[in-house]
Amino acid sequence: MSAFPPGSPYGPLGSHEELEEFERLKRQLPDTARSILHEPGFEHTTVVVPSISVNQEELRKIKGASFYEERLLFTLIRLANPAARLVYVTSQPIHPDILEYYLQHLPGVPMRHALRRLLVLRLYDASPRPLTEKVLERPRVIRRIRDWIGPPERAYLSVFNSTALERRLAVELGIPLNAVDPALLWLGTKSGSRRVFEEAGVDLPAGRSGVQSEDEVIHALSRLASDRPGLRQAIVKLNDSFAGEGNAIFRFPDPLPEAPLERSAALRTALHAMALAGQGETHREFLRKLGEMGGVVEERIEGTEFHSPSVQLRIHPDGELALVSTHDQVLGGESAQAYVGCRFPAADGYRDLIQDAGLRIGEVLARKGVLGRFGIDFVLSRDPGTPWRAHAIEINLRMGGTTPPFMALEFLTGGRLDRGTGLYHTLNGTPKYYTATDNLRSPAYRGLLPEDLMELLVSHGLHFKHSTGTGVLFYMIGALSQYGKLGLTSIGNSRAEADEMYRTTVAILDRETGADSSDLDVPTSLFTVTASTRME
């Protein structure tokens, strides 16, 4: 792929001409953002390309990944502004009932008025490639978008994650990219994250960055065992993996030999017995990818009590750093490393701790020129009678699994987060909580069409009630029929209410489909009391 699109005046991907134009467009974004914020009648257009532009080998491990393009449908909230227009591009058609489901929630805006300001472009291309790449191959689609958005200085590109493909698309459209510059993506790799944590003065697990071979992993594990006597487990992570799919759990031999040759041999044997988080992954494939992209080796933090919270931040085009949210994450899979759900906000006992650390990390990223939404994952642990210990483990310079649920909250309530408390309040001051998953999946759900789900919503009252500001919102509905999978966010006025609505909704789906709750990928019990996982 030497040039995008065919005949482009910008030459090959990453050419000098492309980079120069990208920098020019980037400089106009602060003025556009300022006008949108401070001029109520400022007409503008958001182009949403929800491409999952990540390593496609890793993406194929996720069931229904092609329907992740529906996760950004919450951006339709921007149409609540009568001066806003929006383009939404997808690989495959979105069912009309799904679009209507979102648009009916727009506060104070007739659906017909919103539809006049919305252009949905369907590429009819189900090939397993990033959506952005597909757009770049279609010059007529690019022309249609450019013609529809009007003055380019009144538009910007919004994406799920930013890569060289998204940079090129911004240039071809002649509008700025409202996301991190791809030149800074190394800061969000596992190795780059550790460097940022160190610069921010935030605690991180002991370990080594930049390992690329089996021998380097063995050496790093040996050093780790010497530095942390009695350490039972370590984690080997691929630099560019996501959702925990590129992690492997290593268990140290007990006892670990002291003699160098015997020690290396024992570590090598244990390395080939690691528990791999990726479905269908083999140790040979894992080590091959490690050689291609590099990775890190670090201690696995343990404690009698253990939590996996995250902090979401946003750096605005003018460089202002904003706290977006905190979550307790629910991890699953064979090695308990894959993200499957979350609860908002993170628990009271340590929310301030991770917010403070997250903001210190965000300040470093802001100084380096990072832009847009990103998340920081932490591990929290403690033994009885001791305070919480927070270790930063990963930066995700993109939207993530916790982004759509928070967008749902904004979409439905129109409130704001209190940076001091980390609580979200509606305009009348009511605090809000939610329980969410993007991986509610059961074999019994397969075959349910969007129309079927809508009927269940109506017959059982499974919808958001604006009168109380509570209820349920579904997403990734398109994945339901083929994969028996969808996302769910339940919003309540307390943690208990959000959890109870989640359980009730799942129980209704199970009853209507004859599902066995034990077949669910995200069992209801995960959200019964707490999102913590005890380390054994």
XYZ file of C-alpha atoms in Angstrom:
536
model
C 0.000 0.000 0.000
C 2.162 2.824 -1.260
C -0.385 5.618 -1.668
C -3.863 6.352 -0.312
C -6.166 6.876 -2.058
C -5.146 5.986 -5.638
C -3.775 9.076 -7.341
C -3.420 11.068 -4.113
C -1.238 14.192 -4.380
C 0.284 13.302 -0.997
C 2.171 10.287 -2.302
C 3.023 7.247 -0.149
C 1.722 6.795 3.355
C 3.865 8.866 5.737
C 5.344 11.076 3.010
C 6.846 14.481 3.760
C 3.895 16.145 2.031
C 1.416 14.231 4.191
C 3.182 15.041 7.456
C 3.493 18.716 6.556
C -0.223 18.990 5.758
C -1.144 17.089 8.931
C 0.789 19.606 11.030
C -0.948 22.497 9.278
C -4.388 21.003 9.960
C -3.474 20.250 13.572
C -2.819 23.942 14.208
C -6.385 24.897 13.249
C -8.053 22.440 15.675
C -7.852 24.642 18.823
C -9.743 27.474 17.092
C -12.423 25.077 15.825
C -12.845 23.511 19.279
C -13.013 26.940 20.932
C -15.740 28.102 18.538
C -17.802 24.946 19.129
C -17.548 25.430 22.891
C -18.209 29.165 23.122
C -20.400 29.990 20.095
C -23.783 28.207 20.420
C -24.729 28.797 16.781
C -21.354 27.742 15.321
C -22.161 25.292 12.523
C -19.682 22.438 12.406
C -19.322 18.800 11.311
C -17.877 15.794 13.088
C -16.692 12.944 10.879
C -16.755 9.725 12.917
C -14.745 6.791 11.573
C -14.943 4.122 14.331
C -12.174 1.985 12.893
C -10.447 -0.485 15.215
C -7.025 0.135 13.697
C -5.006 -2.299 15.772
C -3.017 -5.467 15.157
C -5.502 -7.567 13.215
C -4.124 -10.838 14.585
C -4.988 -9.661 18.084
C -8.370 -8.271 17.002
C -9.472 -11.568 15.453
C -9.368 -13.167 18.906
C -12.387 -11.075 19.948
C -15.806 -12.449 19.033
C -17.866 -10.027 16.955
C -15.035 -7.502 16.687
C -16.445 -6.180 13.398
C -19.446 -4.833 15.320
C -17.209 -2.768 17.597
C -17.761 -0.041 15.006
C -21.170 0.438 16.668
C -19.561 1.371 19.996
C -19.175 5.020 18.961
C -22.847 5.500 18.091
C -22.991 7.436 21.348
C -21.284 10.253 19.430
C -24.747 10.916 17.994
C -25.258 12.956 21.163
C -23.506 15.760 19.311
C -26.659 16.142 17.204
C -28.395 17.482 20.318
C -26.702 20.735 19.262
C -28.892 22.095 16.395
C -25.774 23.617 14.800
C -23.973 20.251 14.624
C -23.756 17.875 11.667
C -22.274 14.404 11.771
C -20.936 11.806 9.345
C -20.789 8.215 10.595
C -18.937 5.651 8.468
C -19.280 1.875 8.872
C -18.041 -1.224 7.086
C -21.480 -2.849 7.090
C -24.986 -1.363 7.319
C -26.387 -0.482 10.731
C -29.931 -1.736 11.226
C -32.413 1.207 11.032
C -33.934 0.190 14.375
C -30.522 0.617 16.024
C -30.092 4.167 14.713
C -33.636 5.023 15.780
C -32.949 3.538 19.215
C -30.172 6.077 19.790
C -31.768 9.081 18.119
C -34.964 8.795 20.155
C -32.926 9.594 23.273
C -31.646 12.960 22.019
C -32.952 15.548 24.502
C -35.316 18.104 22.991
C -34.472 17.281 19.357
C -37.071 15.783 16.972
C -35.682 12.682 15.276
C -36.419 14.084 11.812
C -34.388 17.206 12.578
C -31.438 15.097 13.726
C -31.644 12.843 10.656
C -31.345 15.848 8.339
C -27.978 16.583 9.938
C -26.716 12.992 9.885
C -25.008 11.180 7.019
C -24.417 7.443 7.514
C -22.052 5.957 4.932
C -21.949 2.174 4.577
C -19.045 0.657 2.663
C -20.527 -2.855 2.318
C -17.096 -4.327 2.959
C -16.894 -7.014 5.647
C -13.229 -7.855 5.028
C -11.167 -8.169 8.252
C -9.236 -4.928 7.813
C -9.367 -1.541 9.544
C -12.312 0.564 8.415
C -10.010 3.542 7.811
C -8.028 1.525 5.289
C -11.246 0.710 3.447
C -12.224 4.378 3.307
C -8.828 5.360 1.949
C -9.234 2.880 -0.899
C -12.445 4.613 -2.000
C -11.766 8.114 -3.386
C -15.447 8.618 -4.223
C -16.359 8.065 -0.575
C -13.759 10.627 0.461
C -15.212 13.113 -2.043
C -18.732 12.501 -0.713
C -17.584 13.228 2.823
C -15.722 16.372 1.793
C -18.725 17.653 -0.155
C -21.061 16.999 2.779
C -19.036 18.568 5.587
C -18.845 21.991 3.979
C -16.083 24.382 5.094
C -13.198 22.180 6.295
C -12.191 24.732 8.946
C -15.507 23.916 10.662
C -14.952 20.159 10.853
C -12.758 17.548 12.507
C -12.203 13.784 12.420
C -13.101 11.632 15.450
C -11.788 8.050 15.690
C -11.621 5.103 18.095
C -7.844 5.011 17.921
C -5.282 6.951 15.965
C -2.671 5.415 13.650
C -0.877 6.407 10.458
C -4.063 5.442 8.590
C -6.187 7.943 10.519
C -3.535 10.620 10.033
C -3.669 10.050 6.279
C -7.466 10.114 6.213
C -7.485 13.472 8.018
C -5.143 14.850 5.368
C -7.226 13.467 2.494
C -10.381 14.978 4.004
C -8.624 18.275 4.686
C -9.721 18.368 8.347
C -7.798 18.009 11.631
C -7.677 14.758 13.590
C -9.054 15.146 17.115
C -6.857 12.402 18.564
C -3.269 11.687 19.486
C -0.641 12.300 16.814
C 0.484 8.828 15.616
C 4.081 9.956 16.105
C 3.396 9.811 19.860
C 1.809 6.361 19.949
C 4.968 4.817 21.384
C 4.006 6.487 24.672
C 1.060 4.092 24.893
C 3.005 0.896 24.312
C 3.762 -1.250 27.332
C 7.396 -0.126 27.247
C 6.480 3.521 26.627
C 3.951 3.461 29.458
C 6.631 2.425 31.946
C 8.824 5.344 30.869
C 5.947 7.786 31.361
C 5.133 6.354 34.805
C 8.735 6.792 35.867
C 8.783 10.402 34.617
C 5.526 11.115 36.473
C 6.917 9.650 39.699
C 4.106 7.083 39.904
C 4.663 3.594 41.309
C 4.816 0.777 38.760
C 5.583 -2.954 38.982
C 9.237 -3.949 39.006
C 10.339 -5.185 35.622
C 12.122 -4.559 32.366
C 10.999 -2.866 29.144
C 11.984 -3.480 25.535
C 12.440 -7.261 25.607
C 12.246 -8.830 22.138
C 13.555 -12.371 22.359
C 13.126 -15.485 24.448
C 16.628 -15.085 25.871
C 15.895 -11.492 26.909
C 12.715 -12.625 28.640
C 14.655 -15.328 30.510
C 17.262 -12.781 31.595
C 14.558 -10.336 32.742
C 12.758 -13.059 34.709
C 16.005 -14.093 36.380
C 16.739 -10.501 37.434
C 13.182 -10.082 38.672
C 13.444 -13.220 40.814
C 16.678 -11.909 42.344
C 15.230 -8.449 42.986
C 11.978 -9.815 44.413
C 12.809 -12.904 46.500
C 9.774 -15.104 46.939
C 7.970 -13.653 43.901
C 5.561 -16.277 42.584
C 4.328 -14.811 39.314
C 5.270 -12.368 36.573
C 3.499 -11.059 33.471
C 4.960 -10.958 29.978
C 3.161 -8.372 27.815
C 3.268 -7.617 24.118
C 3.894 -3.931 23.466
C 0.938 -3.293 21.156
C -1.746 -5.619 22.465
C -5.053 -4.462 23.902
C -7.886 -5.619 26.210
C -5.394 -7.902 27.982
C -5.231 -10.230 24.968
C -1.451 -9.895 24.643
C -0.596 -10.853 28.220
C 0.833 -14.095 29.545
C 1.064 -15.195 33.182
C 4.409 -16.718 34.161
C 4.793 -18.857 37.294
C 8.255 -19.119 38.781
C 9.549 -22.650 39.450
C 9.606 -23.506 43.133
C 12.337 -23.902 44.096
C 14.194 -21.830 41.515
C 17.760 -23.181 41.001
C 20.641 -20.868 41.901
C 23.192 -22.237 39.413
C 23.005 -20.104 36.215
C 22.581 -22.945 33.685
C 20.004 -24.835 35.727
C 18.216 -21.577 36.538
C 17.930 -20.593 32.860
C 16.733 -24.066 31.888
C 14.036 -24.045 34.579
C 12.874 -20.566 33.572
C 12.757 -21.573 29.893
C 10.630 -24.626 30.666
C 8.239 -22.484 32.725
C 8.145 -19.873 29.947
C 6.722 -22.420 27.518
C 4.034 -23.284 30.041
C 2.794 -19.703 30.568
C -0.957 -19.085 30.731
C -1.790 -17.072 27.605
C -4.679 -14.601 27.737
C -5.356 -14.627 23.993
C -7.894 -17.173 22.810
C -6.299 -19.763 20.532
C -2.827 -18.330 21.116
C 0.192 -20.643 21.106
C 3.494 -20.052 22.846
C 5.318 -20.076 19.511
C 2.992 -17.382 18.113
C 3.277 -15.327 21.277
C 7.081 -15.344 21.165
C 7.026 -14.569 17.429
C 4.914 -11.469 18.072
C 7.163 -10.505 20.954
C 10.072 -10.533 18.516
C 8.147 -8.328 16.088
C 6.765 -5.694 18.453
C 8.730 -6.108 21.680
C 7.258 -6.164 25.152
C 7.827 -5.998 28.872
C 8.386 -8.388 31.753
C 7.104 -7.265 35.143
C 6.113 -8.642 38.507
C 2.501 -9.621 39.038
C 1.230 -7.567 41.934
C -0.423 -9.683 44.617
C -2.371 -9.076 47.790
C -5.173 -10.493 49.885
C -7.417 -7.810 48.350
C -6.950 -6.866 44.726
C -8.705 -4.468 42.340
C -8.174 -3.429 38.719
C -9.406 0.175 38.401
C -8.758 2.623 35.608
C -8.737 6.387 35.137
C -9.953 8.047 31.948
C -8.580 11.463 30.998
C -8.847 13.838 28.091
C -6.459 16.456 26.763
C -8.321 19.146 24.852
C -6.938 20.800 21.697
C -5.766 23.778 23.769
C -3.723 21.446 25.981
C -6.082 21.490 28.980
C -6.094 18.216 30.926
C -9.500 16.983 32.117
C -10.502 14.101 34.357
C -13.215 12.080 32.589
C -14.001 9.102 34.836
C -12.772 6.288 37.054
C -13.898 2.668 36.907
C -13.498 -0.614 38.689
C -12.802 -3.022 35.867
C -13.965 -6.626 35.704
C -11.348 -8.899 34.158
C -12.005 -12.385 32.838
C -10.709 -15.052 30.502
C -8.559 -18.033 31.389
C -5.845 -15.871 32.943
C -8.189 -13.163 34.320
C -6.446 -10.549 32.166
C -9.100 -9.657 29.577
C -11.455 -6.710 30.088
C -15.113 -7.789 30.218
C -16.919 -5.039 32.144
C -16.787 -2.170 34.623
C -18.542 -0.240 37.376
C -18.560 3.549 37.675
C -17.153 5.258 39.616
C -14.214 3.443 41.197
C -14.645 2.623 44.879
C -14.572 5.442 47.434
C -11.673 3.912 49.353
C -9.094 4.464 46.625
C -10.692 6.736 43.995
C -8.679 9.778 45.145
C -5.489 7.721 45.060
C -5.823 6.696 41.413
C -7.198 10.073 40.310
C -4.119 11.802 41.720
C -1.754 9.328 40.047
C -3.705 9.497 36.786
C -3.551 13.285 36.670
C 0.210 13.243 37.270
C 0.592 10.854 34.333
C -1.756 12.993 32.236
C 0.353 16.068 32.907
C 3.409 14.292 31.486
C 1.463 13.267 28.378
C 0.078 16.790 27.927
C 3.613 18.209 28.031
C 4.594 15.778 25.293
C 1.742 16.959 23.058
C -0.760 14.111 23.460
C -4.332 14.969 22.463
C -7.727 13.321 22.948
C -9.173 10.625 25.233
C -7.020 7.977 26.877
C -7.104 5.589 29.813
C -4.646 4.446 32.467
C -4.962 1.038 34.094
C -3.896 0.428 37.690
C -3.684 -2.503 40.060
C -4.613 -1.888 43.702
C -3.636 -4.337 46.410
C -3.364 -4.592 50.174
C -3.118 -7.070 52.981
C -5.298 -6.887 56.121
C -4.653 -3.745 58.144
C -2.501 -2.083 55.478
C -3.288 0.864 53.165
C -3.957 0.442 49.460
C -0.939 0.300 47.156
C -1.472 1.625 43.636
C 0.690 0.559 40.688
C 0.192 1.985 37.199
C 0.434 -0.776 34.602
C -0.701 0.523 31.229
C -1.623 3.605 29.180
C -4.201 3.215 26.407
C -3.830 6.194 24.057
C -7.269 5.621 22.547
C -10.842 5.072 23.491
C -11.375 1.771 25.308
C -13.943 -0.561 26.788
C -14.899 1.949 29.484
C -15.443 4.768 26.957
C -18.865 3.716 25.554
C -20.513 3.295 28.985
C -19.429 6.768 30.062
C -20.573 8.154 26.701
C -23.925 6.486 27.407
C -24.109 8.328 30.735
C -23.353 11.661 29.042
C -25.704 10.801 26.181
C -28.640 10.183 28.490
C -28.198 12.551 31.439
C -26.355 15.661 30.281
C -24.515 16.004 33.586
C -20.855 16.457 34.444
C -18.089 14.966 36.556
C -16.973 16.681 39.745
C -13.187 16.596 39.547
C -12.883 16.948 43.308
C -15.002 13.935 44.242
C -14.889 11.865 41.047
C -18.700 11.633 41.170
C -20.958 12.387 38.223
C -23.969 14.608 38.877
C -26.946 15.430 36.692
C -28.024 19.044 36.245
C -30.233 18.743 39.328
C -27.326 17.434 41.417
C -28.249 13.734 41.528
C -25.171 11.443 41.547
C -25.121 8.653 38.976
C -23.627 5.161 38.978
C -23.515 2.439 36.362
C -22.634 -1.174 35.740
C -21.593 -2.100 32.208
C -20.185 -4.762 29.917
C -19.465 -4.956 26.200
C -19.233 -8.741 26.351
C -22.613 -10.046 27.501
C -22.699 -13.228 25.460
C -24.630 -16.506 25.510
C -25.238 -19.183 22.839
C -28.962 -18.812 23.559
C -28.896 -15.170 22.460
C -27.855 -16.093 18.915
C -30.538 -15.491 16.342
C -32.102 -12.548 18.164
C -32.622 -9.787 15.605
C -32.558 -6.109 16.539
C -36.352 -6.140 16.122
C -36.576 -8.950 18.669
C -34.496 -7.042 21.191
C -36.622 -3.923 20.704
C -39.763 -5.948 21.400
C -38.228 -7.255 24.630
C -37.274 -3.729 25.649
C -40.821 -2.518 25.214
C -42.606 -5.504 26.751
C -40.374 -5.571 29.847
C -39.702 -1.853 30.222
C -35.982 -2.315 29.625
C -35.236 1.241 28.630
C -33.869 4.435 30.058
C -36.465 6.530 31.874
C -35.771 10.244 31.641
C -38.256 10.908 34.450
C -35.976 9.122 36.956
C -32.674 9.347 35.097
C -32.252 5.601 35.500
C -32.481 2.585 33.232
C -30.668 0.478 30.684
C -29.036 1.256 27.339
C -27.796 -1.449 24.967
C -25.024 -1.166 22.398
C -23.248 -3.395 19.849
C -26.739 -4.683 19.060
C -25.639 -5.720 15.569
C -23.508 -8.536 17.035
C -26.488 -10.171 18.726
C -27.854 -12.401 15.959
C -24.558 -13.883 14.755
C -22.554 -13.986 17.980
C -25.178 -13.838 20.731
C -23.275 -10.847 22.081
C -24.114 -7.262 23.016
C -23.141 -4.434 25.326
C -25.199 -3.210 28.257
C -25.006 -0.177 30.542
C -27.373 0.059 33.528
C -27.557 3.512 35.127
C -28.817 4.008 38.669
C -28.875 6.555 41.458
C -26.734 4.246 43.596
C -24.279 1.401 43.057
C -26.842 -1.063 44.371
C -29.528 0.166 41.981
C -27.219 -0.035 38.952
C -26.154 -3.577 39.903
C -29.740 -4.686 40.488
C -30.890 -3.350 37.108
C -28.016 -5.203 35.467
C -28.986 -8.469 37.136
C -32.678 -7.987 36.329
C -31.957 -7.252 32.662
C -29.752 -10.315 32.255
C -32.361 -12.465 34.014
C -35.051 -11.293 31.584
C -32.853 -11.989 28.544
C -32.063 -15.437 29.937
C -35.687 -16.234 30.626
C -36.850 -15.078 27.186
C -34.160 -17.054 25.343
C -33.935 -20.087 27.623
C -30.318 -19.265 28.436
C -28.423 -20.895 31.263
C -26.664 -18.208 33.297
C -23.644 -20.507 33.623
C -23.136 -20.159 29.843
C -22.711 -16.386 30.036
C -19.254 -14.984 29.300
C -19.931 -12.292 31.918
C -21.803 -14.070 34.712
C -24.276 -11.969 36.657
C -22.426 -12.844 39.857
C -19.438 -10.732 38.806
C -21.511 -7.643 39.505
C -23.311 -8.874 42.611
C -21.168 -7.250 45.280
C -17.825 -6.036 43.998
C -15.654 -5.907 40.925
C -12.600 -7.138 42.807
C -10.760 -10.367 42.165
C -8.903 -12.206 44.880
C -5.390 -13.250 43.924
C -4.538 -16.848 44.728
